[in-house]
Tab-separated table of C-alpha atoms and ligand atoms in Angstrom:
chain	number	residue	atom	x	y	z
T	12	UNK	CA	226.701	87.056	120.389
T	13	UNK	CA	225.432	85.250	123.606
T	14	UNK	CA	227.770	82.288	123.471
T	15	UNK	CA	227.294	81.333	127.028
T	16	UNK	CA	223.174	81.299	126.757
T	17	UNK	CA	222.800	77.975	128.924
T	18	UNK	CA	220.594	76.338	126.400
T	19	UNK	CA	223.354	75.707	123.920
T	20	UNK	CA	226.286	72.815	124.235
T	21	UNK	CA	228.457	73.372	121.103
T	22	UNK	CA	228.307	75.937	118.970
T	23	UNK	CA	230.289	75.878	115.538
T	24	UNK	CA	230.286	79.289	113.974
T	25	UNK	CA	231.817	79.968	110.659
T	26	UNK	CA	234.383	77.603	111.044
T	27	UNK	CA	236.767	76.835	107.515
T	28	UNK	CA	239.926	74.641	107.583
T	29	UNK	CA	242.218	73.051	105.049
T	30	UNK	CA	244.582	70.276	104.495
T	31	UNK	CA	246.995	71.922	102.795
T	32	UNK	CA	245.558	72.917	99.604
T	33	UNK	CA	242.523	70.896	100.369
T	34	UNK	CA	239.597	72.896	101.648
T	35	UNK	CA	238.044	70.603	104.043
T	36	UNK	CA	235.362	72.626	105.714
T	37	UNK	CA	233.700	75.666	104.839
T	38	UNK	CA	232.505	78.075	106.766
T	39	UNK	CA	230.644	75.571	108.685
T	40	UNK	CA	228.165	76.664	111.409
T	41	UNK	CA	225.981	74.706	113.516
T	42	UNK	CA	224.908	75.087	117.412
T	43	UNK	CA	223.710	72.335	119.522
T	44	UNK	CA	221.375	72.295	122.212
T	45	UNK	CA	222.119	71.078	125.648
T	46	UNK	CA	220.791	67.410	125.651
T	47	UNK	CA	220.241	66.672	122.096
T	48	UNK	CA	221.729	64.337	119.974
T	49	UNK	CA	222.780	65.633	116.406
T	50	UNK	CA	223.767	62.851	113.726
T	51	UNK	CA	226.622	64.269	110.886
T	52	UNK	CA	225.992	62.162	107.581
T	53	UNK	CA	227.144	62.285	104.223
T	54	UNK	CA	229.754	60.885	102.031
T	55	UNK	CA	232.988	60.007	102.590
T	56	UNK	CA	235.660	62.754	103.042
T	57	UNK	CA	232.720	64.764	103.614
T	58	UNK	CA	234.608	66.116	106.596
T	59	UNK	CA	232.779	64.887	109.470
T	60	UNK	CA	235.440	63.432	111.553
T	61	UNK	CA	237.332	66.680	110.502
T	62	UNK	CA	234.839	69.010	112.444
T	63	UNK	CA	233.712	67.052	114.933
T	64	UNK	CA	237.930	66.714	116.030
T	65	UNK	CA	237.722	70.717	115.823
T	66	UNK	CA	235.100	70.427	118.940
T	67	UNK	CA	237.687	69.169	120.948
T	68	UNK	CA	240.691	70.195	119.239
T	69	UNK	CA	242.038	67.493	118.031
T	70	UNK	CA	242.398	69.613	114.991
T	71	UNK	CA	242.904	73.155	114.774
T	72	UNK	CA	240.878	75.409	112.623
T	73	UNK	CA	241.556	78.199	110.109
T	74	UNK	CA	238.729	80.738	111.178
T	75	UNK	CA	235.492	80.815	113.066
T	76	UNK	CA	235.097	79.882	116.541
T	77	UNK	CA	233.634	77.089	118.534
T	78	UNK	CA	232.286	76.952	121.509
T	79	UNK	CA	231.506	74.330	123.915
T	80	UNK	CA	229.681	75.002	127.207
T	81	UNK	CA	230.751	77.976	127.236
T	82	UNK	CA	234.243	77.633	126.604
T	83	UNK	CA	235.900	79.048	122.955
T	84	UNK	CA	238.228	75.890	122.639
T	85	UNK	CA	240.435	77.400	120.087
T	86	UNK	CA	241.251	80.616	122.542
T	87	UNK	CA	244.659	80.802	123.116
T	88	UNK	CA	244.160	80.689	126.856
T	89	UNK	CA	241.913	77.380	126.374
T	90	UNK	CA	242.990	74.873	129.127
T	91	UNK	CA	242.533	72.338	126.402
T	92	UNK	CA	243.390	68.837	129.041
T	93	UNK	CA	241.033	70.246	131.074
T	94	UNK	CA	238.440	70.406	127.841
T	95	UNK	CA	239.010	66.965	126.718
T	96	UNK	CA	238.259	65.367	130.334
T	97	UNK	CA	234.940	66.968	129.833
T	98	UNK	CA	234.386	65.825	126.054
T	99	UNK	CA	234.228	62.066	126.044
T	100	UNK	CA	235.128	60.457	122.130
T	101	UNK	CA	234.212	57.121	120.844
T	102	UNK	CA	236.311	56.191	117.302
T	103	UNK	CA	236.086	53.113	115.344
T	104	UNK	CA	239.234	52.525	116.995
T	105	UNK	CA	238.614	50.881	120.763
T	106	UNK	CA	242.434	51.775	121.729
T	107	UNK	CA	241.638	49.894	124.774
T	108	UNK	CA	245.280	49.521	126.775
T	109	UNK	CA	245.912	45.566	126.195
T	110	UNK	CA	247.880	45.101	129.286
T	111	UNK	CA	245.352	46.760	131.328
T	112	UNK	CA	242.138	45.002	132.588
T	113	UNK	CA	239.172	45.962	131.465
T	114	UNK	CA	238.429	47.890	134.966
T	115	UNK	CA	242.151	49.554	134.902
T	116	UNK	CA	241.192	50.519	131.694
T	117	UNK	CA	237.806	52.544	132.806
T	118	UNK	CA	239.578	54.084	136.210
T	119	UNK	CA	242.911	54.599	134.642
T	120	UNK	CA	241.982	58.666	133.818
T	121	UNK	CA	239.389	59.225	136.602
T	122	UNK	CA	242.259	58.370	139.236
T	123	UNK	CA	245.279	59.740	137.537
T	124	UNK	CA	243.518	62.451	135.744
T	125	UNK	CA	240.636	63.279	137.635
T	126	UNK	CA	242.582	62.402	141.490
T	127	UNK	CA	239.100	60.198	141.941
T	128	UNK	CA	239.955	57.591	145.045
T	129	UNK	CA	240.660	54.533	143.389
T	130	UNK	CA	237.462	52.490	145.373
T	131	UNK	CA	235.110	55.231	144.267
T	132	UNK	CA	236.390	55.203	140.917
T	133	UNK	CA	236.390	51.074	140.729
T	134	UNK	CA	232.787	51.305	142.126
T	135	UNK	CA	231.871	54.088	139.028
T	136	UNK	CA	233.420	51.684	136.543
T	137	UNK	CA	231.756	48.079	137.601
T	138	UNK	CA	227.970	50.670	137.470
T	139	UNK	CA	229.046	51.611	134.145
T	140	UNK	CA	229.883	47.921	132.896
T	141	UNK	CA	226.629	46.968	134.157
T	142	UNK	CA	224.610	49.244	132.888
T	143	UNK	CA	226.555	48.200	129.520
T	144	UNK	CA	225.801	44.655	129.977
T	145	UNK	CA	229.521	43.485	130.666
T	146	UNK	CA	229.016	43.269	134.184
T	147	UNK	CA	231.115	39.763	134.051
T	148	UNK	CA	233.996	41.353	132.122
T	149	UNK	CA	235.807	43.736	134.674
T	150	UNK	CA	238.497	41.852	135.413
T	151	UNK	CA	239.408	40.511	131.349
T	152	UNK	CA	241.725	41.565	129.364
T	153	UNK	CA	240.802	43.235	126.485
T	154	UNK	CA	242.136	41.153	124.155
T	155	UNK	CA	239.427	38.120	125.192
T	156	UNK	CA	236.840	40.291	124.369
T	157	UNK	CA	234.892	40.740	121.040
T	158	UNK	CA	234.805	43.682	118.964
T	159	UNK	CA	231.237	44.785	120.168
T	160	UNK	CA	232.326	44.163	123.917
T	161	UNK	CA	235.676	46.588	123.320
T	162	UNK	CA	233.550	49.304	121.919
T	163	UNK	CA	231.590	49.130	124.612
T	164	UNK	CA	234.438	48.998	127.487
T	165	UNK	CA	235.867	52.124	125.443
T	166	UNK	CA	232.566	53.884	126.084
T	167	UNK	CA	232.290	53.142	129.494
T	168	UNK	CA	235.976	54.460	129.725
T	169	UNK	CA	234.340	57.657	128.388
T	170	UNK	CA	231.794	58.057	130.534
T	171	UNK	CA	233.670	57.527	133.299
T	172	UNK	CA	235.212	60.958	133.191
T	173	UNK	CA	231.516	62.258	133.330
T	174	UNK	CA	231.540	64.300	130.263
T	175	UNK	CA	229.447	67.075	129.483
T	176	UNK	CA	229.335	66.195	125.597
T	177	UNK	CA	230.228	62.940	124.164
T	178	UNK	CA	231.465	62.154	120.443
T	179	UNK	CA	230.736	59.278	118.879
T	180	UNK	CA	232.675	59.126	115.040
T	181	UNK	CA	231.488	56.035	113.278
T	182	UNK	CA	231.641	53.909	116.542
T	183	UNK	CA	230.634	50.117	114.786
T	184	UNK	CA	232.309	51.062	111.303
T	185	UNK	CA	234.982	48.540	112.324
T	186	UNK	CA	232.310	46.027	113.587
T	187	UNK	CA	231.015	43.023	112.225
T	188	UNK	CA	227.883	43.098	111.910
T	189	UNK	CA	226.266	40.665	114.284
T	190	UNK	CA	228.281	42.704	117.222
T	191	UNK	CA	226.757	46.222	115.582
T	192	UNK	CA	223.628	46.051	117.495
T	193	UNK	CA	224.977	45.728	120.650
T	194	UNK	CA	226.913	49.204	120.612
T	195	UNK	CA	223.948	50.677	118.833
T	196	UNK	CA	221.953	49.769	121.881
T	197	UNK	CA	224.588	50.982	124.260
T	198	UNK	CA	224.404	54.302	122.627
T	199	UNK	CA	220.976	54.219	122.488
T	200	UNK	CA	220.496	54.039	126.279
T	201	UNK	CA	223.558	56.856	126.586
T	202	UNK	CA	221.401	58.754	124.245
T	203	UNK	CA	218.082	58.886	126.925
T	204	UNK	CA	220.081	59.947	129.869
T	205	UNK	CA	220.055	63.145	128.365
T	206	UNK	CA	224.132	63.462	127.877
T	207	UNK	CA	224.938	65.978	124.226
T	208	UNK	CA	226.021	63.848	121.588
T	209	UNK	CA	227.708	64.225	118.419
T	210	UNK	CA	227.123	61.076	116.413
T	211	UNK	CA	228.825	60.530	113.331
T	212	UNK	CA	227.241	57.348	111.516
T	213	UNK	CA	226.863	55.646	108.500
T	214	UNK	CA	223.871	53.652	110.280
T	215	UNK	CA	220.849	55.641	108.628
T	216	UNK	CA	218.140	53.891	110.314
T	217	UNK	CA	219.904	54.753	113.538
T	218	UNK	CA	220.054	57.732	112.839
T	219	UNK	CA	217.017	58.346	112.242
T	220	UNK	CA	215.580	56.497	114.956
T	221	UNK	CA	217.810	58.911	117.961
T	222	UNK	CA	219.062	62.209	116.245
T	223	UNK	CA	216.892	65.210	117.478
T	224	UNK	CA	218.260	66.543	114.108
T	225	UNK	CA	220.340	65.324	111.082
T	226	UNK	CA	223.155	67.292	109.912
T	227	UNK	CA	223.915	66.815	106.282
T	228	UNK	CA	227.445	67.276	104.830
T	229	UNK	CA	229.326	67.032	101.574
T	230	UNK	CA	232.268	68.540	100.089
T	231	UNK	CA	233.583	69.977	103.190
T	232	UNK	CA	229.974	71.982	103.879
T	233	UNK	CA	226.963	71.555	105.837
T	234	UNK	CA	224.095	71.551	102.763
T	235	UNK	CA	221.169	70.278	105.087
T	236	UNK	CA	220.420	70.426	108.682
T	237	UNK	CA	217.029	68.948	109.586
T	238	UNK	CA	214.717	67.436	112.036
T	239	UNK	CA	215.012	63.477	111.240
T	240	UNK	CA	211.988	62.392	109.771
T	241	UNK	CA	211.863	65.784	107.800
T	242	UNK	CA	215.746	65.240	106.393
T	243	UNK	CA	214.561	61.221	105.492
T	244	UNK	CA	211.410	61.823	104.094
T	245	UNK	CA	211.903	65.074	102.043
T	246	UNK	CA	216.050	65.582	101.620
T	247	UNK	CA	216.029	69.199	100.067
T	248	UNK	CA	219.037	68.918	98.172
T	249	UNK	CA	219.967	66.626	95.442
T	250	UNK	CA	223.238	65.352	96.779
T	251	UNK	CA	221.447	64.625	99.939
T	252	UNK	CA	219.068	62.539	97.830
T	253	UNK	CA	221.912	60.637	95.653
T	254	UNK	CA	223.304	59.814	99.084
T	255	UNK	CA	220.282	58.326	101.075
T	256	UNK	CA	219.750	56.565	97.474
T	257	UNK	CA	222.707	55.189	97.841
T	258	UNK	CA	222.712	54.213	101.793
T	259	UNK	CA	219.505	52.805	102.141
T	260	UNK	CA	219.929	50.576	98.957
T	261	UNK	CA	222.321	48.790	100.580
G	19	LIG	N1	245.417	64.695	108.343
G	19	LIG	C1	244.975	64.946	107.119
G	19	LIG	N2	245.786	65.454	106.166
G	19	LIG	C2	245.340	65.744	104.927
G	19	LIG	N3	244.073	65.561	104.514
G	19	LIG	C3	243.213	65.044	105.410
G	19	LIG	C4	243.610	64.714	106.744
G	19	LIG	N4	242.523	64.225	107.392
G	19	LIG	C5	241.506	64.254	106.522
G	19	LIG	N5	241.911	64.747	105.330
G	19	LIG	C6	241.069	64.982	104.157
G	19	LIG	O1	240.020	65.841	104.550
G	19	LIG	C7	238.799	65.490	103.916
G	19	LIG	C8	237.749	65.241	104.975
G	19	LIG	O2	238.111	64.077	105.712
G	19	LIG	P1	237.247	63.512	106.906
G	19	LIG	O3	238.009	62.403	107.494
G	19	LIG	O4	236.857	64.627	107.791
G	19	LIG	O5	235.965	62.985	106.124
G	19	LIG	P2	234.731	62.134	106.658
G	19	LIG	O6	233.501	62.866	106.266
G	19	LIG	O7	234.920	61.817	108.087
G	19	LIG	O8	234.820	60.810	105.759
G	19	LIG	P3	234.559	59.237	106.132
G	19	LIG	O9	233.064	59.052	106.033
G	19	LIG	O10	235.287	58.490	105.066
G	19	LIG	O11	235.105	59.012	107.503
G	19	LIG	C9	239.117	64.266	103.057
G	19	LIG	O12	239.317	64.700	101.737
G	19	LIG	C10	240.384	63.733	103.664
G	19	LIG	O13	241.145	63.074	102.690
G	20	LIG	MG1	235.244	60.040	109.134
């Protein structure tokens, strides 16, 4: 098994877990590509933001391995801080520190973590609010920010540690919607610098528009994984078409 081909960022191979009793994925395999961005969709308690914690274990697994550039993360010997500098995660929940500013916030890890000298860092952080449009904002407080505005600090403060992979689990779920765009757009631009992603989204037409594929889950299994406009316009299975019934309705 060539793990370490260079081509291929993650790779989830027959990976099963429970909660207790609860079988919450099943042997679930799935490799992704340096510099593509693969959407995981499907109903809720599907077990999306189950596997995609495995990647950077945040949750352990019951059997299978994973990869990720390389490195088996659930190895015993797996130098796991080290890992999760490298993997950069974007929740619904900002967990911005509130009695930081917004530019302590983003250099915080890259100094203390990293040992990056705090100018260099400082100069990193203001690039990355720029290019995020919140070039005004680095010295707020999160708290006088919006919701959109957070969510994108917080993803600046990932980037900042220069990951090789970035996950992104239902990043505007918490958003109202007038502030969704503005993340969307943020990931949008992430998403053409060529950086892996791992989107999980309930934002079909997103989606659509910047997954390289669509992986399709339900009940704790992967039941479709397709190019985009393949998986939207001809969903193989039926639970795949109950649930783009469903979404796109809305
Ligand atoms: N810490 C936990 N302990 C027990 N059960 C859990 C735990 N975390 C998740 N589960 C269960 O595992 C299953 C998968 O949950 P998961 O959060 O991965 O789903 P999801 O696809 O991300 O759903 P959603 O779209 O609602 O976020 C669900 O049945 C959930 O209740
Ligand atoms: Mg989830």
């Amino acid at each position: 098994m060539d793990t370490n081909s260079g081509d291929v960022m993650v790779s989830i191979r027959g990976v099963s877990k429970h909660f207790g009793h609860l079988e919450v994925l099943r042997n679930v395999s799935v490799d992704v590509p340096r510099s593509t961005v693969f959407g995981f969709i499907g109903p809720s308690g599907a077990g999306k933001s189950t596997l995609v914690r495995t990647v950077n274990a945040l949750e352990d697994i019951d059997s299978g391995e994973i990869w990720v550039d390389g490195v088996s993360v659930h190895a015993p010997g797996t130098n796991l801080n080290r890992l999760r500098t490298e993997i950069g995660l974007v929740s619904q929940s900002f967990n911005l520190y509130p009695h930081l500013k917004v530019l302590d916030n983003i250099t915080l890890a890259p100094i203390k973590v990293k040992g990056r000298p705090k100018a260099e860092a400082e100069e990193r952080a203001r690039a990355l609010l720029a290019s995020l449009g919140l070039g005004d904002k680095a010295e707020v407080y999160p708290t006088r920010l919006s919701g959109g505005q957070q969510q994108r600090v917080a993803i600046a403060r990932a980037l900042a540690m220069e990951p090789r992979l970035m996950i992104f689990d239902e990043p505007t779920s918490a958003l109202d919607p007038e502030l969704i765009k503005e993340v969307l757009d943020a990931i949008r631009g992430l998403a053409q610098t060529g950086i892996t992603m791992l989107l999980v989204t309930h934002e079909m037409h997103f989606a659509r528009e910047i997954c390289d594929r669509i992986v399709f889950m339900a009940g704790g299994e992967i039941l479709e994984s397709a190019p985009p406009e393949e998986f939207f316009a001809h969903p193989r299975t039926q639970r795949a078409r109950e649930f783009l019934s469903a979404m796109l309705d809305r």
